[in-house]
Tab-separated table of C-alpha atoms and ligand atoms in Angstrom:
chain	number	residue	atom	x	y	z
A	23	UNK	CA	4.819	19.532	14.845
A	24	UNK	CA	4.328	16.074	16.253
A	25	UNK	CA	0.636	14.927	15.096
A	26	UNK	CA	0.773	11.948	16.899
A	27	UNK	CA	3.038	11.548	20.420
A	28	UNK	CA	2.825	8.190	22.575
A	29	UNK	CA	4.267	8.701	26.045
A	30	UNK	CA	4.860	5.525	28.132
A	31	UNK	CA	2.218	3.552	26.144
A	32	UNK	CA	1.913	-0.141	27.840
A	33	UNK	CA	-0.832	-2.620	26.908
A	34	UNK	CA	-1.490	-5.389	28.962
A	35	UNK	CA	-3.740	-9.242	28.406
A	36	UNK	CA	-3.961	-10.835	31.549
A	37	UNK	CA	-0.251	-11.328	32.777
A	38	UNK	CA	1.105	-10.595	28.813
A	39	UNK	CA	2.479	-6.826	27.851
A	40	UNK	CA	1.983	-6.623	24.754
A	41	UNK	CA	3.183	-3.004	24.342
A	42	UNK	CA	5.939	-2.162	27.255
A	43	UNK	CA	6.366	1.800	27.453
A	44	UNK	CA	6.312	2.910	24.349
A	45	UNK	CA	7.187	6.527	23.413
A	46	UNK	CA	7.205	7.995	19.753
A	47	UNK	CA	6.150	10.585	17.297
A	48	UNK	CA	5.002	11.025	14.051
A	49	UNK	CA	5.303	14.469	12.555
A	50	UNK	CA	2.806	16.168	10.122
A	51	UNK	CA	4.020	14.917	6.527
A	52	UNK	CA	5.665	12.265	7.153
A	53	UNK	CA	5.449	8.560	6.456
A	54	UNK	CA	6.966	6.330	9.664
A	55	UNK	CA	7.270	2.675	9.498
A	56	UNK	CA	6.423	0.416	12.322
A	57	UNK	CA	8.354	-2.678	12.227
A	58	UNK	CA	9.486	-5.407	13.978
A	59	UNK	CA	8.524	-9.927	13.902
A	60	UNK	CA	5.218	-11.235	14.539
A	61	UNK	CA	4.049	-10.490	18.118
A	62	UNK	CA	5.668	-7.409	18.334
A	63	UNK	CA	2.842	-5.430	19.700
A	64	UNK	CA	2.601	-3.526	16.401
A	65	UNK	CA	-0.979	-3.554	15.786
A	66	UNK	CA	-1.460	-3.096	19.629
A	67	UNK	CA	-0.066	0.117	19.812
A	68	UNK	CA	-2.256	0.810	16.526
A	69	UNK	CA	-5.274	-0.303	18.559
A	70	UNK	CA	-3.833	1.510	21.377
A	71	UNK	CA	-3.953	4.991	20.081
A	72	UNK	CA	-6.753	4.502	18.142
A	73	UNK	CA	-9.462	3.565	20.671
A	74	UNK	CA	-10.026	-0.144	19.907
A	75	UNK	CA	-8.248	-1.570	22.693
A	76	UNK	CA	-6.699	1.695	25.281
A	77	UNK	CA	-3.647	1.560	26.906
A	78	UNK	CA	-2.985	0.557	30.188
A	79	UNK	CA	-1.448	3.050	31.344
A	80	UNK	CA	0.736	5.809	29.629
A	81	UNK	CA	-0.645	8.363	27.449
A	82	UNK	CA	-1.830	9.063	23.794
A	83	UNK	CA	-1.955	12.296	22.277
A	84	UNK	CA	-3.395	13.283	19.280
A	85	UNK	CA	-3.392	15.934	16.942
A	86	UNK	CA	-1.992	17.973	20.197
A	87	UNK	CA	-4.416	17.161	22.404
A	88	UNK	CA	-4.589	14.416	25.268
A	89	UNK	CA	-6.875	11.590	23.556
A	90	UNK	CA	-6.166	8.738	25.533
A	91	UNK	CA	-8.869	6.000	25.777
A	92	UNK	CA	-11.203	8.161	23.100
A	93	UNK	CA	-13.570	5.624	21.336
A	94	UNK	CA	-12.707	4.728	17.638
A	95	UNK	CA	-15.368	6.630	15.714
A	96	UNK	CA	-13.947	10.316	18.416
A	97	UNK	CA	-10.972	9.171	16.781
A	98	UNK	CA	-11.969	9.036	13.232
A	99	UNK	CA	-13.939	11.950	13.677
A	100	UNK	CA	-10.730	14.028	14.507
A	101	UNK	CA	-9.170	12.251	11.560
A	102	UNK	CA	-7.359	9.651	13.144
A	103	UNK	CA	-7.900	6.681	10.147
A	104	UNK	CA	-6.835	3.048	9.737
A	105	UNK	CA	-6.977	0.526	7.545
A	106	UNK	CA	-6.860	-3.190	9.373
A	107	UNK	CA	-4.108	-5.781	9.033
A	108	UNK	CA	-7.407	-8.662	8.486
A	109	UNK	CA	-10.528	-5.612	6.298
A	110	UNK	CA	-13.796	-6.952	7.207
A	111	UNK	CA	-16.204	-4.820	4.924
A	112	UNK	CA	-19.768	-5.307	5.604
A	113	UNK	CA	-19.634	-8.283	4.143
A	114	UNK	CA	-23.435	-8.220	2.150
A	115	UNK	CA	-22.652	-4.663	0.742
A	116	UNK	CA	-21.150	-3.487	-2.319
A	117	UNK	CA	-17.910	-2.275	-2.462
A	118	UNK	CA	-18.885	1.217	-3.082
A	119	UNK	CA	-21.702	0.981	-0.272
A	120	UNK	CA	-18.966	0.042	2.068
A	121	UNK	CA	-16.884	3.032	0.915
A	122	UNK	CA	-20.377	5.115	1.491
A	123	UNK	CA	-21.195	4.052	5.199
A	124	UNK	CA	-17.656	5.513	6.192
A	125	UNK	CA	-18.158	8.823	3.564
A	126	UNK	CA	-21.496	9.422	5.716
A	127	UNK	CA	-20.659	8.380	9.128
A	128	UNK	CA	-16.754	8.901	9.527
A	129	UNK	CA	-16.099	11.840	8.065
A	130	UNK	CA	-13.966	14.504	9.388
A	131	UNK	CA	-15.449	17.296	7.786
A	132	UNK	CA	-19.209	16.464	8.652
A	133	UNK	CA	-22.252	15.806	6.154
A	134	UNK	CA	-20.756	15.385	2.592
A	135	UNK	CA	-22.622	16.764	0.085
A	136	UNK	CA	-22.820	13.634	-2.492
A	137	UNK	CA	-21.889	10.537	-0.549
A	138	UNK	CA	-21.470	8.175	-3.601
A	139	UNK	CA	-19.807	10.775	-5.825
A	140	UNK	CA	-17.367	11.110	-3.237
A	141	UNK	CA	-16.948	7.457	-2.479
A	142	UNK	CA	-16.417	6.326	-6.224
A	143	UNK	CA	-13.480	9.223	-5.739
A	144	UNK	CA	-12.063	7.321	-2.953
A	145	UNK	CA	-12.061	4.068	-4.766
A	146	UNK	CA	-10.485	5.711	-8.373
A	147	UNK	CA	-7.929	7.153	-5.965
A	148	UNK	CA	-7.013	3.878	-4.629
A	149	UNK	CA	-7.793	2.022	-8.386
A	150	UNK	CA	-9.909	-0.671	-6.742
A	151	UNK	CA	-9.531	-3.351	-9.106
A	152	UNK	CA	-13.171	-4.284	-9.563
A	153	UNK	CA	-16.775	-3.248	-10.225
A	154	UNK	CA	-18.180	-1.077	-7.752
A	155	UNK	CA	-21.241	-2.621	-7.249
A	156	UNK	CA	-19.193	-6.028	-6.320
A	157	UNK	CA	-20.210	-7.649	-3.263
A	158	UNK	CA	-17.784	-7.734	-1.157
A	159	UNK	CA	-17.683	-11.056	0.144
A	160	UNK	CA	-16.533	-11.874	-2.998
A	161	UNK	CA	-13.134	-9.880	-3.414
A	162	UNK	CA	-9.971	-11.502	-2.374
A	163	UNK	CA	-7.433	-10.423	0.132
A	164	UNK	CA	-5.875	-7.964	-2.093
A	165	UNK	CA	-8.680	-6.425	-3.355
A	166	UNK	CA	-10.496	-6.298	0.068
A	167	UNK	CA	-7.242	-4.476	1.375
A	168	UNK	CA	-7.857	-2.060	-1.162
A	169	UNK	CA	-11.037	-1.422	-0.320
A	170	UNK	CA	-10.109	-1.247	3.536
A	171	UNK	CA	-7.961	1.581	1.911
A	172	UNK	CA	-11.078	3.001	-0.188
A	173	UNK	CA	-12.849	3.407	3.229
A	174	UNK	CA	-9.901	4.920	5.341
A	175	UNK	CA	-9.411	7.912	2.985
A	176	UNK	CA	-13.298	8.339	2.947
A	177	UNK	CA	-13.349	9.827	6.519
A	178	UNK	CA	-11.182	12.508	5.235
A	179	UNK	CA	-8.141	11.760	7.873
A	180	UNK	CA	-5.181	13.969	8.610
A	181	UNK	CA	-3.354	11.044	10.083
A	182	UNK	CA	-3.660	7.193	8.737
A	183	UNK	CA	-2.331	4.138	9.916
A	184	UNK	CA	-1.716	1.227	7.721
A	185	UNK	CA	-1.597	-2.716	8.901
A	186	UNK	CA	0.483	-4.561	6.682
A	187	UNK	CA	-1.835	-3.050	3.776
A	188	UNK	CA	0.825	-4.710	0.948
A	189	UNK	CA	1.307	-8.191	2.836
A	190	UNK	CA	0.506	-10.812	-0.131
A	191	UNK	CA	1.030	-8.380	-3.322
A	192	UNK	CA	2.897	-9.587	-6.336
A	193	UNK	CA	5.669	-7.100	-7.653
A	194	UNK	CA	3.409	-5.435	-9.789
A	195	UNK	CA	0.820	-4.514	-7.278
A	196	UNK	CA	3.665	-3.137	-4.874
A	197	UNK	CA	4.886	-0.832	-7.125
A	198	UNK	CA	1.260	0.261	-7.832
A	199	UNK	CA	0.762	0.514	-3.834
A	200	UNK	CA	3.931	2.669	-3.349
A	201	UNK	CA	2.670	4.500	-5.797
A	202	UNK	CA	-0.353	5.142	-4.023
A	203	UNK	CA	0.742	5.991	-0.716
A	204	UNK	CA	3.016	8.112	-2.511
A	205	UNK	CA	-0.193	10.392	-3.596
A	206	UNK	CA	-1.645	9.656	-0.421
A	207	UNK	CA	1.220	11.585	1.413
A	208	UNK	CA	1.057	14.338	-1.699
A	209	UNK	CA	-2.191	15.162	-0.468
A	210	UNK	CA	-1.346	16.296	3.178
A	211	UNK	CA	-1.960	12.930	5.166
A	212	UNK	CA	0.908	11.992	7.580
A	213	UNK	CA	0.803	8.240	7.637
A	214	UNK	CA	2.151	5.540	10.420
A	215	UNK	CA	2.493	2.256	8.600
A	216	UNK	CA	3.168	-1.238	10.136
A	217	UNK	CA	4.790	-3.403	7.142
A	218	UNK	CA	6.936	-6.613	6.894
A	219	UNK	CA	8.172	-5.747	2.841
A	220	UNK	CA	11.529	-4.625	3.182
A	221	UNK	CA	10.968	-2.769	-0.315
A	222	UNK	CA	8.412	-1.151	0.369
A	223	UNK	CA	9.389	0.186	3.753
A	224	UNK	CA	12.980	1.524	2.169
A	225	UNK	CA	10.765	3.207	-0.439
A	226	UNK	CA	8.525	5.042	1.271
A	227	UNK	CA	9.124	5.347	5.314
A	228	UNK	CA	11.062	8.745	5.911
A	229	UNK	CA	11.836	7.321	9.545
A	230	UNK	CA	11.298	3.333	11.632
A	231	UNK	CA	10.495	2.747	14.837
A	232	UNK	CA	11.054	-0.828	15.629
A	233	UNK	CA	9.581	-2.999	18.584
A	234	UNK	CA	10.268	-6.744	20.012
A	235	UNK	CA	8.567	-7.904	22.585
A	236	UNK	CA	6.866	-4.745	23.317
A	237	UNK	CA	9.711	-2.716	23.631
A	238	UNK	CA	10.900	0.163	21.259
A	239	UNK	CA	14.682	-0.825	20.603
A	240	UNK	CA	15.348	1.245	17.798
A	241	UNK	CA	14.468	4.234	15.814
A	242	UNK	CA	15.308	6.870	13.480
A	243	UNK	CA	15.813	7.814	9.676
A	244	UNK	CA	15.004	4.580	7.650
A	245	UNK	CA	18.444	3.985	6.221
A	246	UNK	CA	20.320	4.190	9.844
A	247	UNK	CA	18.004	1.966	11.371
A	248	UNK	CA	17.563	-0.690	8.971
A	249	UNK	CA	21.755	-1.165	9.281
A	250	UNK	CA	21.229	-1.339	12.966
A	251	UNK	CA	22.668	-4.591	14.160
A	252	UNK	CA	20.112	-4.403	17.343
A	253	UNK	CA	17.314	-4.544	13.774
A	254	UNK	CA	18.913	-7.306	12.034
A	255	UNK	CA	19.002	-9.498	15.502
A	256	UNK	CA	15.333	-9.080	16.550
A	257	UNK	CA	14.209	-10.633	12.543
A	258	UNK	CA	16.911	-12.734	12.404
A	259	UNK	CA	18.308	-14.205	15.804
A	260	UNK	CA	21.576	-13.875	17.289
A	261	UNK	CA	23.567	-15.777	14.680
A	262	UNK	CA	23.500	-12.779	12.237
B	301	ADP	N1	-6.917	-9.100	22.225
B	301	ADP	C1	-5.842	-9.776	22.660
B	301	ADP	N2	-5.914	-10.568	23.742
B	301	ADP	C2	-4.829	-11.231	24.202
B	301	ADP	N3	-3.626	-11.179	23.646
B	301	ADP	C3	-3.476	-10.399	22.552
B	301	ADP	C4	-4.578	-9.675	21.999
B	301	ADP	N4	-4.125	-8.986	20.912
B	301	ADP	C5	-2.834	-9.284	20.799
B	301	ADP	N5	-2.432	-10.134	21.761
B	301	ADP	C6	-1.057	-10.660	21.962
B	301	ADP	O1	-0.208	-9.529	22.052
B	301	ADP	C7	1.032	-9.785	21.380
B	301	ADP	C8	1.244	-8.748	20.304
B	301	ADP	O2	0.321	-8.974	19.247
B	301	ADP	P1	0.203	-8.013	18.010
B	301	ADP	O3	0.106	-6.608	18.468
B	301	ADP	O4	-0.908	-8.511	17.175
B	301	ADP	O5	1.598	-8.239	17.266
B	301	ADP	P2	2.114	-7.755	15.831
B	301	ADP	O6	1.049	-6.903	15.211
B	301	ADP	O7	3.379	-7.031	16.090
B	301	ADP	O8	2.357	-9.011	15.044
B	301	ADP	C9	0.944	-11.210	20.861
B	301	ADP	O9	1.566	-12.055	21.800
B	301	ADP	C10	-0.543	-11.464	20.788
B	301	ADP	O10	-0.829	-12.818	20.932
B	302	MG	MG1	-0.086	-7.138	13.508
């Protein structure tokens, strides 16, 4: 069953479409990567489906159900999660308090019982480097992407989208990322992931869709389309 369907999805700024008809799928269980260069219209479509900036026209659906133009936090509520390709945490509040707001206001399955029991679960799962009670103005990239993680899974989601979540990790830290995702995907959560790392993306992403310019021009199991001449073109140019 397809958990997530876009039909026609366009995005427009002013005279620029950023996203030009795209349709695609993500079944329950899997793990699709969304790739393609800088300007793409990845994160668009992201923003598109998930209520931060709707589509101009086309259509989003959801879980089955028509949820086109529904505001972030409907989204989140139906457990439709993201993590954001720049986090900004509340920047004042511990980590763990920023893990908290999203355990008490985002989560799928209503009022949790222990809020910061639960969140301190969330950031073990995701092995935030760092004290909890860190401010969070004062992690780095890396860790603040981990917390952006921390906070995703708190709301409980069926579906997640990731925005370039490993972009800046040394070789360690990817493996420990693939890793994660890994268990994130053992625990039932279908996840649509936009991601430049070639190595991580052959790891992980059963299937690619890949945009340029706005438009879908490829897609398919991960192998076939990252052999796709059409692929190799849009990153590198004609030449090759
Ligand atoms: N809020 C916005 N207002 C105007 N233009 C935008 C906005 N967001 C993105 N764009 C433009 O849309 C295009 C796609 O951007 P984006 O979706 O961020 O690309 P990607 O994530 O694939 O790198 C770019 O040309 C970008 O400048
Ligand atoms: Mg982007």
């Amino acid at each position: 069953m397809s958990l997530l369907e876009t039909i026609e999805v366009t995005k427009q700024f002013g005279g620029l479409t950023a996203v030009n008809k795209v349709s695609m799928h993500v079944d329950e269980g899997e793990i699709v990567g969304l790739i393609g260069p800088n300007g793409a219209g990845k994160t668009t479509l992201l923003n598109a489906i998930a209520g931060l900036n709707p589509p101009t026209s086309g259509r989003v659906k959801v879980f089955g159900e028509d949820t086109t133009g529904l505001a972030p936090e409907k989204m989140c509520h139906r457990g439709l999660s993201r993590t954001f390709q720049i986090p900004r945490p509340f920047p004042k509040m511990t980590a763990l308090e920023n893990v908290m707001t999203a355990t008490i206001f985002g989560n799928r399955k209503g009022k949790v019982e222990d809020p910061a029991a639960h969140s301190r679960e969330m950031l073990k799962f995701v092995e935030f480097p760092e004290p909890e009670e860190t401010v969070s103005e004062n992690l780095n990239t890396v860790q603040l992407k981990r917390l952006d993680l921390a906070r995703a899974l708190a709301s409980a989601p069926r579906l997640l989208f990731l925005d370039e979540l490993a972009a800046g990790l040394t070789e360690g830290e990817l493996k420990d990322i693939i890793k994660i995702i890994r268990k994130i995907q053992d625990t039932g959560v279908t996840i649509l992931m936009v991601e430049h790392i070639m190595q991580l993306i052959m790891n992980v992403c059963d299937r690619l869709v890949v945009i340029q310019f706005g438009l879908k021009i490829a897609e398919g199991p991960t192998k076939e389309v990252a052999q796709d001449p059409k692929v190799a073109e849009a990153y590198l140019g004609k030449a090759h």
